[in-house]
Coordinates of C-alpha atoms and ligand atoms in Angstrom, one line a residue:
M18 CA 204.1 94.8 -36.8
K19 CA 202.6 91.5 -37.7
I20 CA 200.1 89.1 -36.3
E21 CA 200.7 85.4 -36.4
N22 CA 198.3 82.4 -36.3
S23 CA 195.2 82.5 -38.5
L24 CA 193.5 85.6 -37.1
P25 CA 192.0 87.9 -39.7
C26 CA 194.4 90.8 -39.9
P27 CA 192.6 94.1 -39.4
Q28 CA 193.9 97.5 -40.5
L29 CA 196.8 97.8 -38.1
P30 CA 197.3 100.8 -35.9
E31 CA 200.3 103.0 -36.5
T32 CA 203.2 101.8 -34.5
P33 CA 205.8 104.0 -32.8
P34 CA 209.0 103.2 -34.7
Q35 CA 210.8 102.0 -31.5
T36 CA 208.2 99.2 -30.9
E37 CA 208.8 96.3 -33.3
L38 CA 205.9 94.2 -32.0
Q39 CA 204.3 91.0 -33.2
F40 CA 200.9 89.9 -32.0
T41 CA 199.9 86.3 -31.4
V42 CA 196.9 84.5 -30.0
A43 CA 197.8 83.1 -26.6
T44 CA 198.0 79.3 -26.2
E45 CA 198.6 76.9 -23.4
E46 CA 202.3 76.8 -24.2
D47 CA 202.6 80.5 -23.5
F48 CA 201.6 80.1 -19.8
D49 CA 205.2 80.1 -18.4
D50 CA 206.3 83.1 -20.4
I51 CA 203.2 85.0 -19.3
M52 CA 203.8 84.1 -15.7
A53 CA 207.4 85.1 -15.9
M54 CA 206.5 88.7 -17.0
S55 CA 203.6 88.8 -14.5
Q56 CA 205.7 88.1 -11.4
D57 CA 205.4 91.5 -9.7
I58 CA 201.8 92.1 -10.6
Y59 CA 199.2 93.1 -8.0
G60 CA 201.7 92.4 -5.1
G61 CA 201.4 88.6 -5.7
L62 CA 197.6 88.7 -5.9
D63 CA 197.3 88.0 -9.6
Y64 CA 194.2 86.1 -10.7
L65 CA 195.5 85.2 -14.1
P66 CA 197.4 81.9 -13.1
T67 CA 194.1 80.5 -11.8
R68 CA 192.0 81.8 -14.7
Y69 CA 194.3 81.4 -17.7
Q70 CA 193.4 77.8 -18.8
A71 CA 189.6 78.6 -18.5
W72 CA 190.0 81.8 -20.4
L73 CA 191.5 79.9 -23.4
Q74 CA 188.4 77.7 -23.5
E75 CA 185.9 80.6 -23.5
S76 CA 184.4 80.9 -27.0
N77 CA 183.7 84.6 -26.7
R78 CA 187.2 85.5 -25.5
T79 CA 190.4 86.3 -27.3
V80 CA 193.7 86.5 -25.4
I81 CA 196.4 88.4 -27.4
L82 CA 200.1 88.6 -26.7
A83 CA 202.5 91.2 -27.8
R84 CA 206.0 89.9 -28.5
K85 CA 209.3 91.7 -29.1
Q86 CA 211.9 89.7 -30.9
G87 CA 209.8 86.7 -30.1
K88 CA 209.7 87.3 -26.4
V89 CA 206.3 87.8 -24.7
I90 CA 206.2 91.4 -23.3
A91 CA 202.4 92.1 -23.0
L92 CA 199.0 90.5 -22.7
E93 CA 195.4 91.6 -23.1
S94 CA 192.3 89.6 -23.1
V95 CA 189.0 90.7 -24.7
C96 CA 185.7 89.1 -24.0
V97 CA 182.6 89.9 -26.1
I98 CA 179.5 90.3 -23.9
D99 CA 176.2 92.2 -23.8
D100 CA 174.7 90.3 -26.8
G101 CA 177.8 91.1 -28.8
E102 CA 177.7 94.9 -28.3
T103 CA 180.5 95.2 -25.7
M104 CA 184.2 94.2 -25.7
L105 CA 185.4 93.8 -22.2
V106 CA 189.1 94.4 -21.8
E107 CA 190.8 92.4 -19.0
G108 CA 194.2 91.2 -17.8
L109 CA 196.2 94.0 -19.4
R110 CA 199.8 93.8 -18.4
V111 CA 203.2 94.8 -19.8
A112 CA 206.5 93.4 -18.8
P113 CA 208.1 95.7 -16.2
Q114 CA 211.1 96.6 -18.4
E115 CA 208.8 97.6 -21.2
R116 CA 206.4 99.9 -19.3
G117 CA 206.2 103.6 -20.0
K118 CA 207.0 103.2 -23.7
G119 CA 203.4 103.1 -25.1
V120 CA 203.2 99.3 -25.4
A121 CA 199.8 99.1 -23.5
G122 CA 198.3 101.8 -25.8
V123 CA 199.5 100.0 -28.9
L124 CA 198.2 96.7 -27.7
L125 CA 194.8 98.2 -26.7
R126 CA 194.4 99.8 -30.1
F127 CA 195.4 96.6 -31.9
C128 CA 193.0 94.4 -30.0
S129 CA 190.2 96.9 -30.5
Q130 CA 190.7 96.8 -34.3
L131 CA 191.0 93.1 -34.3
I132 CA 187.8 92.5 -32.3
K133 CA 186.0 95.1 -34.4
S134 CA 186.9 93.2 -37.6
K135 CA 185.8 89.9 -36.0
Y136 CA 182.7 91.2 -34.4
P137 CA 181.5 94.2 -36.4
E138 CA 178.4 94.6 -34.1
V139 CA 180.6 95.6 -31.2
K140 CA 179.8 99.2 -30.2
V141 CA 181.7 99.9 -26.9
T142 CA 184.8 99.0 -25.0
R143 CA 184.4 98.5 -21.3
L144 CA 187.0 98.0 -18.6
T145 CA 187.3 98.2 -14.9
R146 CA 190.1 100.2 -13.3
D147 CA 191.3 100.6 -9.8
D148 CA 194.0 103.1 -10.4
K149 CA 193.3 106.8 -9.9
L150 CA 191.7 108.1 -13.1
G151 CA 192.5 111.7 -14.1
P152 CA 190.9 114.3 -16.5
K153 CA 192.7 112.7 -19.4
D154 CA 191.1 109.4 -18.8
F155 CA 187.6 111.0 -18.5
Q156 CA 188.2 112.6 -21.9
K157 CA 188.5 109.0 -23.2
Y158 CA 186.0 107.2 -21.0
R159 CA 182.6 107.7 -19.5
L160 CA 182.0 106.4 -16.0
I161 CA 179.4 103.7 -15.8
T162 CA 179.6 103.0 -12.1
K163 CA 182.0 102.7 -9.2
Q164 CA 182.2 100.5 -6.1
G165 CA 184.4 101.0 -3.1
I166 CA 187.1 98.3 -2.6
L167 CA 187.6 97.0 1.0
L168 CA 190.7 94.7 1.1
V169 CA 191.2 92.8 4.3
R170 CA 193.5 89.9 5.2
F171 CA 192.8 87.1 7.7
C172 CA 193.7 83.6 8.6
A173 CA 190.7 81.4 7.7
E174 CA 191.0 79.3 11.0
D175 CA 191.0 82.5 13.1
L176 CA 188.0 84.0 11.4
K177 CA 186.1 80.8 11.7
L178 CA 186.5 81.0 15.5
R179 CA 185.5 84.6 15.6
L180 CA 182.4 83.9 13.5
A181 CA 181.4 81.1 15.9
E182 CA 181.8 83.5 18.9
L183 CA 179.6 86.0 17.2
G184 CA 176.7 83.6 16.8
P185 CA 173.5 84.8 15.1
D186 CA 174.3 88.4 15.9
I187 CA 175.4 90.8 13.2
G188 CA 177.7 92.5 15.7
L189 CA 177.7 96.0 14.2
P190 CA 179.2 98.5 16.6
G191 CA 176.5 100.5 18.4
D192 CA 173.6 98.5 16.9
S193 CA 171.2 96.9 19.3
L194 CA 168.4 96.0 16.9
P195 CA 167.5 92.4 16.4
A196 CA 169.2 90.7 13.4
P197 CA 167.1 91.0 10.2
K198 CA 165.6 87.8 8.8
P199 CA 168.2 85.5 7.3
P200 CA 169.3 86.2 3.7
V201 CA 168.3 83.8 0.9
R202 CA 170.9 82.0 -1.2
L203 CA 169.4 81.8 -4.7
E204 CA 169.1 78.8 -7.0
Q205 CA 169.9 79.3 -10.7
A206 CA 166.3 79.7 -11.7
E207 CA 165.8 82.3 -9.0
V208 CA 168.9 84.2 -10.0
L209 CA 167.5 84.4 -13.6
D210 CA 164.0 85.5 -12.4
L211 CA 165.4 88.2 -10.1
F212 CA 168.4 89.6 -12.0
L213 CA 166.5 89.8 -15.3
S214 CA 163.7 91.8 -13.6
S215 CA 164.8 95.4 -14.1
E216 CA 161.8 96.5 -11.9
L217 CA 163.0 94.5 -8.9
M218 CA 166.7 95.2 -9.3
Q219 CA 166.6 98.9 -10.4
D220 CA 167.3 100.2 -6.9
V221 CA 169.8 97.5 -6.1
L222 CA 172.2 97.2 -9.0
P223 CA 174.5 100.2 -9.6
N224 CA 173.6 101.8 -12.9
A225 CA 171.9 98.5 -13.9
T226 CA 175.2 96.7 -13.9
I227 CA 176.1 93.3 -12.4
V228 CA 179.8 93.8 -11.5
Q229 CA 181.0 90.3 -10.7
D230 CA 184.5 90.4 -9.3
W231 CA 186.1 92.7 -12.0
Q232 CA 183.6 92.0 -14.8
P233 CA 180.7 94.3 -15.5
F234 CA 177.7 92.8 -17.2
K235 CA 174.3 94.2 -18.3
P236 CA 171.5 92.0 -16.9
L237 CA 170.8 90.2 -20.2
P238 CA 170.0 86.5 -20.7
S239 CA 173.2 86.0 -22.7
N240 CA 175.3 87.4 -19.9
M241 CA 173.4 85.4 -17.3
D242 CA 174.5 82.3 -19.3
I243 CA 178.1 83.3 -18.8
L244 CA 177.6 84.2 -15.1
L245 CA 175.7 81.1 -14.2
K246 CA 178.6 78.9 -15.4
K247 CA 180.8 80.4 -12.8
D248 CA 181.3 79.3 -9.2
I249 CA 179.4 82.0 -7.5
D250 CA 177.0 82.2 -4.5
W251 CA 174.1 84.6 -5.2
M252 CA 172.4 86.0 -2.2
V253 CA 169.6 88.6 -1.5
D254 CA 167.8 89.7 1.6
D255 CA 164.4 89.1 0.1
A256 CA 163.8 87.5 -3.3
S257 CA 160.4 89.2 -3.8
Q258 CA 161.6 92.7 -2.8
P259 CA 165.3 92.9 -2.6
S260 CA 167.3 95.7 -1.1
V261 CA 170.7 94.2 -1.0
A262 CA 172.2 91.5 -3.3
S263 CA 175.6 89.9 -3.1
L264 CA 177.7 87.6 -5.2
C265 CA 180.5 85.6 -3.7
T266 CA 183.1 84.3 -6.1
F267 CA 184.5 81.0 -4.7
P268 CA 187.9 81.3 -3.2
F269 CA 190.9 80.7 -5.5
H270 CA 194.7 80.4 -5.1
V271 CA 196.9 83.4 -5.6
P272 CA 200.7 83.3 -6.3
I273 CA 201.8 85.1 -3.1
G274 CA 202.1 81.8 -1.2
E275 CA 201.0 78.2 -1.3
D276 CA 198.2 78.6 1.2
W277 CA 196.9 82.0 0.1
F278 CA 193.5 82.5 -1.4
Y279 CA 191.5 85.4 -2.8
L280 CA 187.9 85.7 -1.8
N281 CA 185.9 88.3 -3.7
I282 CA 182.5 89.5 -2.7
D283 CA 180.4 92.0 -4.6
V284 CA 177.7 93.7 -2.6
F285 CA 174.9 95.8 -4.3
G286 CA 172.6 98.0 -2.3
K287 CA 172.8 100.7 0.4
D288 CA 171.6 99.0 3.6
L289 CA 174.6 98.4 5.9
R290 CA 172.9 95.9 8.2
L291 CA 171.7 93.8 5.3
A292 CA 175.1 94.0 3.6
V293 CA 176.9 92.9 6.8
Q294 CA 174.5 90.1 7.3
Q295 CA 175.1 88.7 3.8
L296 CA 178.9 89.1 4.2
L297 CA 178.8 87.1 7.4
C298 CA 176.9 84.3 5.6
H299 CA 179.4 84.2 2.7
L300 CA 182.3 84.3 5.1
R301 CA 180.8 81.5 7.2
R302 CA 180.2 79.4 4.2
H303 CA 183.6 79.8 2.6
T304 CA 185.9 79.9 5.6
G305 CA 184.4 76.7 7.0
T306 CA 186.5 74.6 4.6
L307 CA 189.5 76.9 3.9
K308 CA 192.8 76.5 5.6
G309 CA 195.4 79.3 5.3
H310 CA 195.5 83.0 4.5
V311 CA 192.7 84.8 2.8
M312 CA 192.8 88.2 1.0
C313 CA 189.2 89.2 0.9
Q314 CA 188.1 91.9 -1.4
V315 CA 184.7 93.4 -0.8
F316 CA 183.3 95.7 -3.5
L317 CA 180.5 97.8 -2.2
D318 CA 178.6 101.1 -2.4
P319 CA 181.2 103.8 -1.6
P320 CA 179.3 105.2 1.5
L321 CA 179.3 101.8 3.1
W322 CA 183.1 101.5 2.9
K323 CA 183.9 103.2 6.2
P324 CA 181.3 101.5 8.4
M325 CA 182.1 98.2 6.8
A326 CA 185.8 98.7 7.4
D327 CA 185.1 99.5 11.1
F328 CA 183.0 96.4 11.3
F329 CA 185.8 94.2 10.0
R330 CA 188.4 95.8 12.3
Q331 CA 186.4 96.0 15.5
T332 CA 184.0 93.1 15.3
L333 CA 185.9 90.6 13.3
G334 CA 189.4 91.6 14.4
V335 CA 190.5 91.6 10.8
E336 CA 193.4 93.6 9.4
L337 CA 192.8 96.1 6.6
V338 CA 195.4 95.8 3.8
K339 CA 194.8 99.2 2.3
E340 CA 192.7 102.3 2.7
Y341 CA 189.8 103.2 0.4
T342 CA 190.3 102.5 -3.3
E343 CA 187.7 102.4 -6.0
Q344 CA 186.7 100.0 -8.7
C345 CA 185.6 102.1 -11.7
V346 CA 183.7 100.6 -14.6
V347 CA 184.3 102.8 -17.6
E348 CA 183.5 102.6 -21.3
S349 CA 184.2 104.3 -24.6
D350 CA 182.6 104.0 -28.1
V351 CA 184.4 101.8 -30.6
V352 CA 185.3 103.9 -33.6
Ligands
LIG13 C1 199.2 99.5 -16.6 C2 200.2 99.1 -17.7 C3 199.6 97.9 -18.5 C4 200.5 100.2 -18.6 O1 201.4 99.8 -19.5 P1 202.4 100.8 -20.4 O2 202.9 100.1 -21.6 O3 203.4 101.3 -19.4 O4 201.4 101.9 -20.7 P2 201.5 103.0 -21.9 O5 202.9 103.6 -21.9 O6 201.0 102.4 -23.2 O7 200.6 104.2 -21.5 C5 199.4 104.0 -20.9 C6 198.3 103.7 -21.9 O8 197.6 102.6 -21.4 C7 196.4 103.0 -20.9 N1 196.2 102.3 -19.6 C8 197.0 102.4 -18.5 N2 196.5 101.6 -17.5 C9 195.4 101.0 -18.1 C10 194.5 100.1 -17.6 N3 194.5 99.6 -16.4 N4 193.5 99.6 -18.5 C11 193.5 100.1 -19.7 N5 194.3 101.0 -20.2 C12 195.3 101.5 -19.4 C13 196.5 104.5 -20.7 O9 195.3 105.1 -20.7 C14 197.3 104.8 -21.9 O10 196.5 104.8 -23.1 P3 196.8 105.9 -24.3 O11 198.0 105.4 -25.0 O12 195.5 105.7 -25.1 O13 196.9 107.2 -23.7 C15 201.5 98.6 -17.0 O14 202.0 99.6 -16.1 C16 201.4 97.3 -16.2 O15 201.5 96.2 -16.7 N6 201.1 97.4 -14.9 C17 200.9 96.3 -14.0 C18 199.6 95.6 -14.3 C19 198.4 96.5 -14.2 O16 198.3 97.2 -13.2 N7 197.5 96.3 -15.2 C20 196.2 97.1 -15.2 C21 195.1 96.1 -15.1 S1 193.6 97.0 -14.6

């Protein structure tokens, strides 16, 4: 096994004899090869084509490719966050014909050693999984938090009409109470004030974690710098005493079709009516200008999944793409 480019070469992990792998730092020129091996990933809903160029520009991120006889067969990205204490693993994928042979395991271990040598202060590895974790995984990882994933699909123009019909109502089945006062969309300074206040956010954030899309961050100034550079709408019910907060990542293209978008909304807090109200605001704001098909992923407190799914189906007439799944944030110590 060898690593090319000028990366400091760490003590390499032991390689199974059948995997003659080389490791390289990903560059812009690798884009087509990476897309070629990613074609079947996430049923056409891969975020990497949209994020790849930006990832290469991020100073705290390293994107590593594994090659076999020169051909790209796997990718992993590692981002150093939490004041340098955490390596966040993302984007892991192995070419379909190479799966089940231990490649992901070798790549994970390689990246871990590489990052450890580059950033000796890193203490833990964090990742977010949506596959079913078993006892073997929990021997390796501790669970930090989990959110339910509600995946729905709609046509932006249809939803826009439905939202207009709904008016100011929140439209929860069986709910006749007046709508709560409108939620507040936060400016950057307000985001900092609020999310860095552990006192105000302790009952809102799951295990003191801001999970934005698939990235878990501790509420620290250095992480807020990263988050505030992203295209996100931040919302709360009440900036001085929040019960529910939500982050809407701006819609982005996915490879499934030319006019297909992903719209991801993270909801923190346990109050269903407030959560619904904020979702409606995000949907109104972002479907206003979108044209085409939208896959909308709502991450929320697990007990809110069922009533929220009913709301989407019954009130918004929106189709569920899959039943309940979970987004699990897990971590392990770096040894
Ligand atoms: C998931 C995937 C990367 C596994 O690749 P693989 O080479 O077949 O996996 P391996 O044979 O090395 O065995 C699995 C190893 O990877 C780990 N693994 C599996 N899925 C993982 C994931 N999503 N994140 C981190 N590690 C994962 C396993 O825990 C195991 O580690 P171990 O060697 O320490 O026991 C591959 O099936 C794939 O590319 N799937 C499509 C993309 C995808 O779902 N990626 C997950 C992103 S969350």
